[in-house]
Short mmCIF file of C-alpha atoms in Angstrom, two decimals:
data_model
loop_
_atom_site.label_atom_id
_atom_site.label_comp_id
_atom_site.label_asym_id
_atom_site.label_seq_id
_atom_site.Cartn_x
_atom_site.Cartn_y
_atom_site.Cartn_z
CA MET A 16 61.92 -36.02 19.25
CA ARG A 17 63.72 -39.23 20.01
CA GLU A 18 64.91 -41.38 17.11
CA LYS A 19 62.46 -43.99 15.92
CA VAL A 20 63.67 -47.56 16.04
CA ALA A 21 64.22 -48.88 12.51
CA ARG A 22 64.24 -52.59 13.36
CA PRO A 23 61.70 -53.32 16.11
CA ASP A 24 62.63 -57.01 16.04
CA GLU A 25 66.12 -56.22 17.24
CA VAL A 26 65.05 -54.22 20.28
CA ARG A 27 66.08 -55.74 23.58
CA ARG A 28 63.20 -57.32 25.44
CA TRP A 29 63.01 -59.22 28.66
CA PRO A 30 60.48 -62.08 28.86
CA GLY A 31 58.28 -62.53 31.88
CA ASP A 32 55.31 -64.63 32.78
CA PHE A 33 53.31 -65.29 35.89
CA PRO A 34 51.33 -68.40 36.79
CA VAL A 35 47.84 -67.40 37.87
CA ALA A 36 45.76 -70.07 39.59
CA HIS A 37 42.60 -69.60 41.58
CA ARG A 38 39.70 -71.57 42.89
CA TYR A 39 36.33 -69.86 42.84
CA THR A 40 33.47 -70.26 45.28
CA PRO A 41 30.14 -70.33 43.42
CA GLY A 42 28.43 -69.36 46.70
CA LEU A 43 25.09 -70.44 48.10
CA ALA A 44 23.17 -69.47 44.99
CA GLY A 45 25.70 -70.88 42.52
CA ASP A 46 25.91 -74.11 44.50
CA ALA A 47 22.12 -74.55 44.41
CA PHE A 48 22.17 -74.10 40.62
CA LEU A 49 25.05 -76.49 40.00
CA THR A 50 23.71 -79.16 42.38
CA ALA A 51 20.23 -79.13 40.80
CA LEU A 52 21.82 -79.31 37.37
CA ARG A 53 23.99 -82.29 38.30
CA ASP A 54 21.45 -84.24 40.36
CA ARG A 55 18.18 -83.51 38.61
CA GLY A 56 19.12 -82.01 35.27
CA ALA A 57 17.10 -78.98 36.36
CA ILE A 58 17.89 -75.37 35.56
CA LEU A 59 17.17 -73.17 38.54
CA GLY A 60 16.56 -69.46 38.68
CA SER A 61 15.73 -66.87 41.31
CA ARG A 62 12.63 -64.74 41.14
CA CYS A 63 12.47 -61.18 42.41
CA GLU A 64 8.76 -60.54 42.93
CA ARG A 65 9.26 -56.84 43.53
CA CYS A 66 11.02 -56.38 40.17
CA ALA A 67 9.02 -59.10 38.42
CA TYR A 68 12.31 -60.44 37.12
CA THR A 69 13.63 -63.99 37.11
CA TYR A 70 17.38 -64.48 37.16
CA VAL A 71 19.27 -67.46 35.82
CA PRO A 72 21.54 -68.87 37.17
CA THR A 73 20.24 -68.50 40.72
CA ARG A 74 21.16 -65.40 42.73
CA LEU A 75 21.22 -64.57 46.41
CA PHE A 76 20.29 -60.95 45.71
CA CYS A 77 18.50 -58.83 43.16
CA GLU A 78 20.79 -56.44 41.30
CA ARG A 79 17.83 -54.20 40.51
CA CYS A 80 16.34 -53.61 44.00
CA PHE A 81 18.89 -55.24 46.34
CA ALA A 82 16.34 -57.66 47.80
CA GLU A 83 17.52 -61.04 49.09
CA LEU A 84 16.37 -63.87 46.84
CA ASP A 85 16.18 -67.62 47.08
CA ALA A 86 16.71 -70.33 44.53
CA GLY A 87 13.43 -71.86 43.71
CA VAL A 88 12.20 -71.38 40.19
CA GLU A 89 12.71 -74.15 37.69
CA LEU A 90 13.17 -72.92 34.13
CA GLY A 91 13.11 -74.23 30.59
CA PRO A 92 14.16 -76.64 29.26
CA GLU A 93 13.01 -74.80 26.13
CA GLY A 94 13.49 -71.16 25.38
CA THR A 95 13.91 -68.46 22.75
CA LEU A 96 17.12 -67.44 21.02
CA VAL A 97 17.77 -63.78 21.90
CA SER A 98 21.08 -63.42 20.05
CA PHE A 99 23.83 -65.56 18.60
CA THR A 100 27.30 -65.18 17.15
CA ILE A 101 29.57 -67.40 15.09
CA GLY A 102 33.22 -67.43 16.11
CA PHE A 103 35.96 -67.99 13.58
CA VAL A 104 38.94 -67.16 15.80
CA GLY A 105 40.38 -68.48 19.03
CA LEU A 106 41.58 -66.75 22.15
CA GLU A 107 44.55 -64.95 20.58
CA GLY A 108 42.97 -64.44 17.16
CA GLU A 109 44.17 -67.73 15.66
CA PRO A 110 41.81 -69.21 13.04
CA LEU A 111 39.64 -72.09 14.25
CA ASP A 112 39.36 -75.36 12.36
CA ARG A 113 35.59 -75.31 12.89
CA PRO A 114 33.56 -72.22 13.71
CA VAL A 115 31.79 -72.14 17.08
CA THR A 116 28.28 -70.80 17.59
CA LEU A 117 27.20 -69.21 20.84
CA GLY A 118 23.71 -68.25 21.82
CA LEU A 119 21.88 -66.18 24.40
CA VAL A 120 18.69 -68.00 25.29
CA ARG A 121 15.76 -66.75 27.35
CA LEU A 122 14.52 -70.00 28.90
CA ASP A 123 10.78 -70.30 29.41
CA GLY A 124 10.00 -68.70 32.76
CA ALA A 125 13.16 -66.56 32.86
CA ASP A 126 13.86 -62.90 32.18
CA ALA A 127 17.64 -63.23 32.22
CA VAL A 128 19.34 -65.18 29.44
CA LEU A 129 21.70 -68.13 29.56
CA LEU A 130 24.90 -68.10 27.49
CA HIS A 131 26.01 -71.39 25.95
CA HIS A 132 27.07 -73.11 22.75
CA VAL A 133 24.53 -73.71 20.02
CA LEU A 134 25.02 -77.33 19.00
CA ASP A 135 25.47 -78.14 15.35
CA PRO A 136 23.16 -75.51 13.90
CA GLY A 137 23.31 -77.39 10.57
CA ASP A 138 22.80 -75.79 7.18
CA GLU A 139 19.67 -73.84 8.10
CA PRO A 140 20.75 -70.37 9.19
CA LEU A 141 19.89 -69.64 12.81
CA GLU A 142 17.42 -66.89 13.47
CA ILE A 143 16.93 -64.70 16.48
CA GLY A 144 13.55 -65.51 17.99
CA GLU A 145 13.58 -69.20 17.16
CA ARG A 146 12.86 -71.90 19.72
CA VAL A 147 15.71 -73.89 21.18
CA ALA A 148 16.06 -76.45 23.97
CA VAL A 149 18.78 -77.18 26.49
CA VAL A 150 20.74 -80.38 25.82
CA LEU A 151 22.24 -81.95 28.94
CA ARG A 152 25.13 -84.31 29.43
CA ALA A 153 24.13 -87.87 30.42
CA PRO A 154 23.33 -88.02 34.19
CA GLU A 155 26.34 -90.22 35.02
CA GLU A 156 28.70 -87.77 33.28
CA ARG A 157 27.57 -84.65 35.15
CA THR A 158 29.97 -83.08 37.60
CA GLY A 159 28.14 -79.98 38.82
CA SER A 160 29.48 -77.56 36.20
CA ILE A 161 27.98 -75.24 33.61
CA LEU A 162 29.43 -77.80 31.18
CA ASP A 163 26.82 -80.31 32.41
CA ILE A 164 24.83 -78.42 29.80
CA LEU A 165 26.18 -79.37 26.39
CA GLY A 166 24.44 -76.45 24.75
CA PHE A 167 21.26 -75.48 22.97
CA ALA A 168 19.72 -77.30 20.04
CA VAL A 169 17.09 -75.90 17.69
CA ALA A 170 13.81 -77.19 19.13
CA GLU A 171 12.14 -78.06 15.82
CA ALA A 172 15.09 -80.24 14.84
CA GLU A 173 14.70 -82.13 18.13
CA SER A 174 11.09 -83.05 17.53
CA ASP A 175 11.70 -84.48 14.03
CA MET B 16 29.21 -25.26 39.97
CA GLU B 17 32.37 -23.66 41.37
CA PRO B 18 35.16 -23.57 40.74
CA ARG B 19 35.06 -24.08 37.00
CA VAL B 20 37.69 -26.57 35.80
CA ALA B 21 39.64 -26.35 32.55
CA VAL B 22 41.96 -28.49 30.49
CA VAL B 23 45.07 -26.28 30.44
CA GLY B 24 47.54 -28.68 28.87
CA ILE B 25 47.58 -31.96 27.00
CA GLY B 26 50.33 -34.13 25.59
CA HIS B 27 50.60 -37.49 23.92
CA ALA B 28 53.18 -40.03 22.80
CA GLY B 29 53.11 -43.17 20.73
CA PHE B 30 49.80 -43.88 18.97
CA ALA B 31 51.54 -46.62 16.99
CA PRO B 32 51.01 -50.36 16.62
CA ILE B 33 54.33 -50.80 18.40
CA THR B 34 56.55 -48.36 20.28
CA ALA B 35 59.67 -50.46 20.10
CA GLY B 36 62.61 -49.31 22.15
CA LEU B 37 60.60 -47.11 24.53
CA SER B 38 59.59 -48.57 27.88
CA TYR B 39 56.14 -47.76 29.20
CA LYS B 40 57.80 -45.35 31.62
CA GLU B 41 59.55 -43.53 28.79
CA LEU B 42 56.30 -43.40 26.82
CA MET B 43 54.60 -41.81 29.83
CA PHE B 44 57.53 -39.43 30.38
CA GLU B 45 57.32 -38.22 26.76
CA ALA B 46 53.56 -37.55 26.98
CA ALA B 47 53.93 -35.87 30.38
CA GLN B 48 56.79 -33.64 29.17
CA ARG B 49 54.57 -32.39 26.33
CA ALA B 50 51.53 -31.88 28.55
CA TYR B 51 53.51 -29.91 31.13
CA ALA B 52 55.15 -27.83 28.37
CA ASP B 53 51.71 -27.17 26.88
CA ALA B 54 50.39 -26.04 30.27
CA GLN B 55 53.66 -24.33 31.17
CA VAL B 56 53.76 -26.05 34.54
CA ASP B 57 56.59 -27.62 36.48
CA PRO B 58 55.19 -30.90 37.83
CA ARG B 59 57.52 -30.74 40.83
CA ALA B 60 56.10 -27.39 41.92
CA ASP B 61 52.80 -26.66 40.22
CA VAL B 62 50.85 -29.93 40.00
CA ASP B 63 49.05 -30.65 43.28
CA SER B 64 47.84 -34.18 42.57
CA PHE B 65 48.26 -36.94 39.97
CA VAL B 66 45.72 -39.51 38.75
CA CYS B 67 46.74 -42.55 36.68
CA CYS B 68 44.43 -45.02 35.00
CA SER B 69 45.61 -48.59 34.58
CA GLU B 70 44.79 -52.23 35.07
CA ASP B 71 47.40 -54.56 36.58
CA TYR B 72 46.87 -57.48 34.20
CA LEU B 73 47.43 -55.28 31.14
CA GLU B 74 50.63 -53.92 32.69
CA GLY B 75 52.03 -57.33 33.60
CA THR B 76 52.85 -55.98 37.07
CA SER B 77 51.08 -56.40 40.39
CA ILE B 78 50.25 -53.22 42.33
CA PHE B 79 51.04 -51.19 39.22
CA ASP B 80 50.12 -47.92 40.93
CA GLU B 81 53.53 -48.12 42.62
CA TYR B 82 55.19 -47.83 39.20
CA VAL B 83 53.88 -44.46 38.08
CA PRO B 84 55.17 -41.54 40.16
CA ASP B 85 58.74 -41.20 38.86
CA GLN B 86 58.05 -40.75 35.13
CA LEU B 87 55.36 -38.15 35.84
CA GLY B 88 57.33 -35.95 38.20
CA ALA B 89 55.10 -37.20 41.02
CA VAL B 90 57.55 -38.72 43.50
CA GLN B 91 56.65 -37.74 47.09
CA ARG B 92 53.38 -36.22 45.87
CA PRO B 93 49.73 -37.29 46.07
CA VAL B 94 49.22 -39.98 43.40
CA GLN B 95 46.31 -42.31 42.93
CA THR B 96 45.40 -44.96 40.36
CA VAL B 97 41.93 -45.55 39.05
CA ALA B 98 41.50 -49.01 37.49
CA ALA B 99 39.42 -47.64 34.63
CA ASP B 100 39.47 -45.67 31.40
CA GLY B 101 41.17 -42.26 31.47
CA LEU B 102 37.87 -40.36 31.50
CA PHE B 103 37.20 -41.81 34.96
CA GLY B 104 40.52 -40.20 35.91
CA VAL B 105 39.28 -36.87 34.52
CA ALA B 106 36.15 -37.23 36.67
CA THR B 107 38.38 -37.92 39.69
CA ALA B 108 40.44 -34.81 38.89
CA LEU B 109 37.25 -32.79 38.68
CA MET B 110 36.31 -33.97 42.18
CA LEU B 111 39.78 -33.21 43.55
CA ILE B 112 39.59 -29.67 42.21
CA ARG B 113 35.94 -28.97 43.08
CA SER B 114 36.45 -30.27 46.62
CA GLY B 115 39.41 -27.94 47.08
CA ALA B 116 41.88 -30.79 47.61
CA ALA B 117 43.90 -29.61 44.59
CA ARG B 118 44.01 -26.73 42.16
CA VAL B 119 46.07 -28.36 39.41
CA VAL B 120 45.80 -32.08 38.62
CA ALA B 121 47.54 -34.24 36.00
CA VAL B 122 45.65 -37.25 34.61
CA GLU B 123 47.48 -40.02 32.78
CA ALA B 124 46.48 -43.14 30.86
CA HIS B 125 48.53 -45.30 28.52
CA SER B 126 48.69 -48.51 26.55
CA LYS B 127 51.79 -50.63 26.06
CA VAL B 128 49.72 -53.45 24.61
CA SER B 129 52.45 -54.45 22.15
CA ASP B 130 54.22 -55.93 25.19
CA VAL B 131 51.18 -58.07 26.07
CA LEU B 132 51.56 -61.53 24.59
CA THR B 133 48.32 -63.06 25.92
CA LEU B 134 45.75 -60.26 25.60
CA GLY B 135 42.95 -62.67 24.65
CA ALA B 136 43.57 -64.69 27.81
CA ILE B 137 43.54 -61.54 29.96
CA GLU B 138 40.23 -60.42 28.45
CA GLN B 139 38.75 -63.88 28.90
CA PHE B 140 39.91 -63.79 32.53
CA ALA B 141 37.49 -60.87 33.00
CA MET B 142 34.53 -63.19 32.38
CA ASP B 143 32.68 -65.03 35.16
CA PRO B 144 34.88 -67.95 36.18
CA VAL B 145 32.08 -70.36 37.10
CA PHE B 146 29.39 -69.77 34.49
CA ASN B 147 31.07 -68.20 31.44
CA ARG B 148 34.78 -68.93 31.32
CA PRO B 149 34.35 -72.73 31.13
CA LEU B 150 32.77 -72.26 27.67
CA GLY B 151 36.30 -71.52 26.45
CA VAL B 152 35.49 -68.63 24.15
CA PRO B 153 37.18 -65.23 23.89
CA ALA B 154 35.56 -62.12 25.33
CA LEU B 155 35.23 -61.01 21.68
CA ALA B 156 32.19 -63.34 21.57
CA VAL B 157 30.41 -60.82 23.79
CA ALA B 158 30.88 -58.18 21.09
CA GLY B 159 29.47 -60.52 18.43
CA LEU B 160 26.41 -61.32 20.56
CA ASP B 161 25.81 -57.66 21.37
CA MET B 162 26.17 -56.58 17.73
CA ASN B 163 23.64 -59.17 16.57
CA ALA B 164 21.21 -58.15 19.33
CA PHE B 165 21.73 -54.47 18.41
CA LEU B 166 21.02 -55.07 14.71
CA GLU B 167 17.94 -57.16 15.59
CA ARG B 168 16.54 -54.52 17.93
CA THR B 169 17.17 -51.51 15.71
CA GLY B 170 16.71 -52.96 12.23
CA LEU B 171 20.11 -51.54 11.27
CA THR B 172 22.26 -53.67 9.00
CA GLU B 173 25.82 -54.91 8.68
CA GLU B 174 26.19 -52.31 5.93
CA HIS B 175 25.68 -49.48 8.42
CA CYS B 176 28.41 -50.87 10.64
CA ALA B 177 30.71 -51.22 7.61
CA MET B 178 30.05 -47.55 6.79
CA VAL B 179 31.19 -46.56 10.29
CA ALA B 180 34.42 -48.55 9.93
CA ALA B 181 35.09 -47.02 6.51
CA LYS B 182 34.33 -43.48 7.73
CA ASN B 183 36.61 -43.67 10.74
CA ARG B 184 39.53 -45.38 9.05
CA THR B 185 39.29 -42.81 6.23
CA ASN B 186 39.01 -39.91 8.70
CA ALA B 187 42.31 -41.10 10.17
CA LEU B 188 44.07 -40.18 6.91
CA ASP B 189 43.86 -36.54 8.08
CA ASN B 190 45.18 -37.34 11.56
CA PRO B 191 48.98 -37.45 11.71
CA ARG B 192 48.96 -39.40 14.99
CA ALA B 193 46.62 -42.17 13.78
CA ALA B 194 48.09 -45.67 13.80
CA TYR B 195 45.68 -47.25 11.30
CA PRO B 196 44.69 -44.73 8.61
CA ALA B 197 43.33 -46.41 5.49
CA ASP B 198 41.42 -45.56 2.36
CA VAL B 199 38.72 -48.13 2.97
CA ARG B 200 35.25 -48.40 1.42
CA PRO B 201 32.28 -50.02 3.16
CA GLU B 202 32.45 -52.87 0.62
CA ASP B 203 36.00 -53.64 1.77
CA VAL B 204 34.77 -53.88 5.35
CA GLU B 205 31.91 -56.17 4.39
CA ASP B 206 34.37 -58.33 2.44
CA SER B 207 36.73 -58.67 5.40
CA ALA B 208 36.74 -61.96 7.29
CA PRO B 209 34.18 -62.51 10.07
CA VAL B 210 35.85 -62.87 13.47
CA TYR B 211 32.76 -63.26 15.65
CA TRP B 212 30.02 -62.88 13.06
CA PRO B 213 28.34 -60.50 12.44
CA LEU B 214 31.48 -58.68 13.61
CA ARG B 215 34.20 -58.51 10.95
CA GLU B 216 37.93 -58.00 11.02
CA LEU B 217 37.90 -54.41 9.72
CA GLU B 218 35.24 -53.48 12.30
CA VAL B 219 37.61 -54.25 15.19
CA ALA B 220 40.08 -51.53 16.19
CA GLY B 221 43.71 -52.64 15.91
CA ARG B 222 45.83 -52.50 19.04
CA ALA B 223 48.12 -49.56 19.60
CA ASP B 224 50.61 -48.25 22.14
CA GLY B 225 50.29 -44.70 23.34
CA CYS B 226 50.01 -42.37 26.26
CA VAL B 227 48.02 -39.21 26.94
CA VAL B 228 48.54 -36.81 29.84
CA VAL B 229 46.04 -34.04 30.58
CA VAL B 230 46.57 -31.13 32.97
CA LEU B 231 43.43 -29.71 34.56
CA ALA B 232 43.20 -26.59 36.68
CA ALA B 233 40.73 -24.59 38.73
CA GLU B 234 39.58 -21.38 37.05
CA GLU B 235 41.75 -19.17 39.29
CA ARG B 236 44.88 -20.94 37.95
CA ALA B 237 43.64 -21.67 34.44
CA GLY B 238 43.96 -18.04 33.40
CA ASP B 239 47.68 -18.05 34.27
CA LEU B 240 48.37 -21.32 32.48
CA THR B 241 46.65 -21.01 29.12
CA GLU B 242 45.12 -18.50 26.75
CA ALA B 243 42.77 -21.13 25.36
CA PRO B 244 41.15 -22.97 28.25
CA VAL B 245 38.92 -25.90 27.35
CA TRP B 246 36.28 -26.01 30.06
CA LEU B 247 35.16 -29.27 31.60
CA LEU B 248 31.43 -28.58 31.60
CA GLY B 249 30.18 -31.92 32.82
CA ALA B 250 31.22 -35.46 33.67
CA GLY B 251 29.29 -38.62 34.45
CA TRP B 252 30.01 -42.29 34.73
CA SER B 253 28.02 -45.43 35.24
CA SER B 254 28.26 -49.21 35.28
CA GLY B 255 25.58 -51.59 34.10
CA SER B 256 25.35 -55.21 35.17
CA PRO B 257 28.64 -57.07 34.97
CA THR B 258 26.66 -60.27 34.56
CA LEU B 259 26.23 -61.47 30.98
CA GLU B 260 22.98 -63.21 31.92
CA SER B 261 21.12 -60.19 33.31
CA ARG B 262 22.56 -57.22 31.43
CA THR B 263 20.67 -55.38 28.71
CA TRP B 264 21.86 -56.78 25.38
CA GLY B 265 22.05 -54.75 22.19
CA GLU B 266 21.76 -51.46 24.05
CA ALA B 267 24.25 -49.31 26.00
CA ASP B 268 21.97 -48.30 28.87
CA PHE B 269 24.99 -47.59 31.10
CA VAL B 270 26.17 -44.98 28.56
CA ALA B 271 22.74 -43.33 28.69
CA ARG B 272 22.96 -43.12 32.51
CA ALA B 273 26.49 -41.65 32.38
CA ALA B 274 25.37 -39.12 29.76
CA GLU B 275 22.34 -38.01 31.81
CA ARG B 276 24.67 -37.06 34.66
CA ALA B 277 27.18 -35.30 32.42
CA TYR B 278 24.44 -33.38 30.57
CA ALA B 279 22.77 -32.36 33.83
CA MET B 280 26.06 -30.97 35.16
CA ALA B 281 26.78 -29.20 31.85
CA GLY B 282 23.23 -27.85 31.53
CA ILE B 283 22.75 -29.63 28.20
CA GLU B 284 19.05 -30.09 27.47
CA ASP B 285 19.06 -31.00 23.79
CA PRO B 286 22.34 -32.78 23.03
CA GLY B 287 21.54 -33.11 19.32
CA GLU B 288 21.31 -29.33 19.05
CA GLU B 289 23.96 -28.30 21.55
CA ILE B 290 26.82 -30.72 20.79
CA ASP B 291 29.05 -29.59 17.90
CA LEU B 292 31.19 -32.72 17.64
CA ALA B 293 31.57 -36.06 19.38
CA GLU B 294 34.38 -38.54 19.94
CA VAL B 295 32.79 -41.78 21.09
CA ASP B 296 33.84 -45.36 21.60
CA ASP B 297 34.14 -47.28 18.32
CA VAL B 298 36.44 -50.13 19.35
CA TYR B 299 33.88 -52.23 17.44
CA ALA B 300 32.22 -50.33 14.58
CA PHE B 301 28.62 -51.03 15.65
CA LYS B 302 29.41 -49.53 19.05
CA GLU B 303 29.65 -46.03 17.54
CA LEU B 304 25.99 -46.17 16.51
CA GLN B 305 24.92 -47.88 19.73
CA HIS B 306 26.74 -45.27 21.81
CA LEU B 307 25.43 -42.29 19.81
CA GLU B 308 21.93 -43.61 20.38
CA ALA B 309 22.56 -43.96 24.13
CA LEU B 310 24.03 -40.44 24.18
CA GLY B 311 20.68 -39.14 22.97
CA LEU B 312 22.05 -37.87 19.66
CA GLY B 313 19.37 -39.60 17.60
CA THR B 314 17.36 -42.74 17.17
CA ALA B 315 19.22 -45.70 15.71
CA GLY B 316 17.29 -45.27 12.47
CA GLY B 317 17.86 -41.53 12.40
CA LEU B 318 21.58 -41.99 13.05
CA ALA B 319 21.83 -44.58 10.27
CA GLU B 320 20.26 -42.06 7.92
CA MET B 321 22.69 -39.35 9.04
CA LEU B 322 25.57 -41.77 8.52
CA ALA B 323 24.40 -42.64 5.00
CA GLU B 324 23.95 -38.95 4.15
CA GLY B 325 27.43 -38.00 5.39
CA GLU B 326 26.13 -35.97 8.34
CA LEU B 327 28.55 -37.78 10.71
CA GLU B 328 31.55 -36.64 8.60
CA ALA B 329 33.79 -33.72 9.59
CA ASP B 330 31.70 -31.30 7.51
CA GLY B 331 28.34 -32.81 8.47
CA ASP B 332 25.72 -31.78 11.03
CA LEU B 333 27.21 -33.96 13.74
CA PRO B 334 30.89 -34.78 13.17
CA VAL B 335 31.66 -38.06 14.97
CA ASN B 336 35.15 -39.47 15.40
CA VAL B 337 36.78 -36.97 13.09
CA SER B 338 40.05 -38.17 14.64
CA GLY B 339 39.50 -41.58 13.08
CA GLY B 340 38.27 -42.95 16.39
CA SER B 341 39.76 -46.10 17.78
CA LEU B 342 39.28 -47.78 14.41
CA GLY B 343 41.61 -45.22 12.82
CA GLN B 344 43.88 -44.24 15.71
CA GLY B 345 44.18 -47.70 17.24
CA ASN B 346 42.75 -49.25 20.40
CA LEU B 347 44.68 -47.62 23.25
CA PHE B 348 42.75 -49.50 25.97
CA GLU B 349 42.61 -47.40 29.17
CA ALA B 350 43.94 -44.41 27.17
CA ASN B 351 41.03 -44.45 24.68
CA GLY B 352 39.01 -41.88 26.61
CA LEU B 353 41.92 -39.45 26.90
CA ALA B 354 42.75 -39.92 23.19
CA ARG B 355 39.19 -38.76 22.40
CA LEU B 356 39.54 -35.89 24.87
CA LEU B 357 42.82 -34.94 23.16
CA GLU B 358 41.04 -34.69 19.81
CA CYS B 359 38.22 -32.60 21.26
CA ALA B 360 40.65 -30.28 23.05
CA GLU B 361 42.50 -29.70 19.76
CA GLN B 362 39.23 -29.10 17.93
CA LEU B 363 37.98 -26.63 20.56
CA ARG B 364 41.31 -24.80 20.48
CA GLY B 365 41.15 -24.65 16.68
CA GLU B 366 44.37 -26.67 16.41
CA ALA B 367 43.07 -29.74 14.56
CA GLY B 368 44.70 -28.84 11.22
CA GLU B 369 43.33 -30.64 8.15
CA ARG B 370 40.42 -32.08 10.11
CA GLN B 371 39.36 -28.90 11.94
CA VAL B 372 35.60 -28.80 12.38
CA ASP B 373 33.98 -25.40 11.72
CA GLU B 374 32.19 -23.74 14.61
CA ALA B 375 33.38 -26.23 17.22
CA TYR B 376 32.31 -24.88 20.61
CA VAL B 377 30.92 -27.82 22.59
CA ALA B 378 32.33 -31.35 22.31
CA LEU B 379 31.19 -34.67 23.72
CA VAL B 380 33.61 -37.40 24.78
CA GLN B 381 32.51 -40.92 25.70
CA SER B 382 34.43 -44.03 26.63
CA TRP B 383 33.62 -47.65 27.33
CA ARG B 384 35.98 -50.13 28.95
CA GLY B 385 35.52 -52.79 26.28
CA VAL B 386 34.33 -56.38 26.47
CA PRO B 387 33.08 -57.85 28.68
CA THR B 388 32.45 -54.66 30.71
CA THR B 389 29.44 -52.35 31.00
CA SER B 390 31.32 -49.32 32.32
CA ALA B 391 31.29 -45.97 30.61
CA ALA B 392 32.22 -42.36 31.24
CA VAL B 393 31.04 -39.22 29.49
CA VAL B 394 32.60 -35.76 29.52
CA VAL B 395 31.31 -32.52 27.98
CA LEU B 396 33.88 -29.90 26.99
CA GLY B 397 33.48 -26.34 25.79
CA ASN B 398 35.74 -23.45 24.74
CA GLU B 399 35.07 -19.81 25.70
CA GLU B 400 32.39 -19.56 22.99
CA GLY B 401 30.83 -22.81 24.18
CA THR B 402 30.24 -21.81 27.78
#
């Protein structure tokens, strides 16, 4: 057995880092989704008739049966909260000043769910199964990004 | 299926929050030395092929597979790296041996996570760059979402998950290699701070360094190398959808698919009856229950009842994570699967000391690659009485 180090802080270490930068191609399907979102504020999905399953965002292919799909189904803007979580820590475990809430929402017309922030859930505790609606950025501020969606808001609160 | 394949040697090193002073190569060397001594093999002469399991980003080195032969005695020999959990390496070894490409294979997996300064960023980098990463949240959010969906679907409660965390951390008190043993009650877990609610701090396995090396051999060689072969009865692996949007939430369907294959190979028809103990992924406490359900060891409700009645303890009907699991031993990342296999091999050899399970003949090992993945592997092991 080798001797255990008594003072780990004093062990010699060599620092190293590596800049990682990429650009990602959303592809034909991703481009259709992001363009419709930016230009029309529409949320597009892809329907696989054989599987009776509607994807969101759009897909070029069905992961269930391998069929080729097209972008053509408009979804939402309302939907149902399938799950949510409240984050209290950041990327490396550091405490956050304000908790963040994320939700999985099955938009009306979709089978897949969309992941996004839940906006200011307020004092009423969120509940799985409740109705929410997509909140979009103002048209002139949209860039063709998933962040053109600001998040989901509880639908009842919207109609007050 | 022929030839039968056995675990003939196993060795480990580390299993500590930090292995200061030892490089990852030295950690691997130490585990390999012990495994080869256990199997009484000379790696330079007796091991036909080597399989390592690692992921470049966690190693901080590009093309990391180039960095493994020397410390394993594998220079100028067939070596391959599988970018997956160690159990996928065991499955690869099984194929090498069954196909006749090798008779003796060494499988290695390790964690030197204490050297990783930006683990959260690496995990987040595994999320979809266009649709998920811009939200700016850690991959841990995926665990919080899945836990909430799991509790909603099954009707299980946060208390059940807290009981798992308490059980495993307490089990680790009897495991000398465990990095995070603790006398913890479920109330302590429920009182710990939420990280991604409903997931709490004490329900997340702490990081640990460690290495496990396993030597596997075809039956014709196994007899020469060990008096207590642990037979590899079945192996299966599967991946679900990588896409957060279209995967099945709250349910580990990919584990069920992996288990079906492993059970079919092992001839297991009623896992609840035939499995004597299980070491399953519990990197997040709720995952233990979700994985047991997917492994066909009970309904979620039935498992919760067993948990509450102590049937998942070392002396219960179905001992689960007697080692302490990842919650008690530490999260060893790609080495988690081999750490569970190590425990099962010791149990089946009757060498588990304080935590020895009575009448341990057939053991189940399951691993999952962690958030945000849906990849799992399952292995069924048995000793001479279990075959």
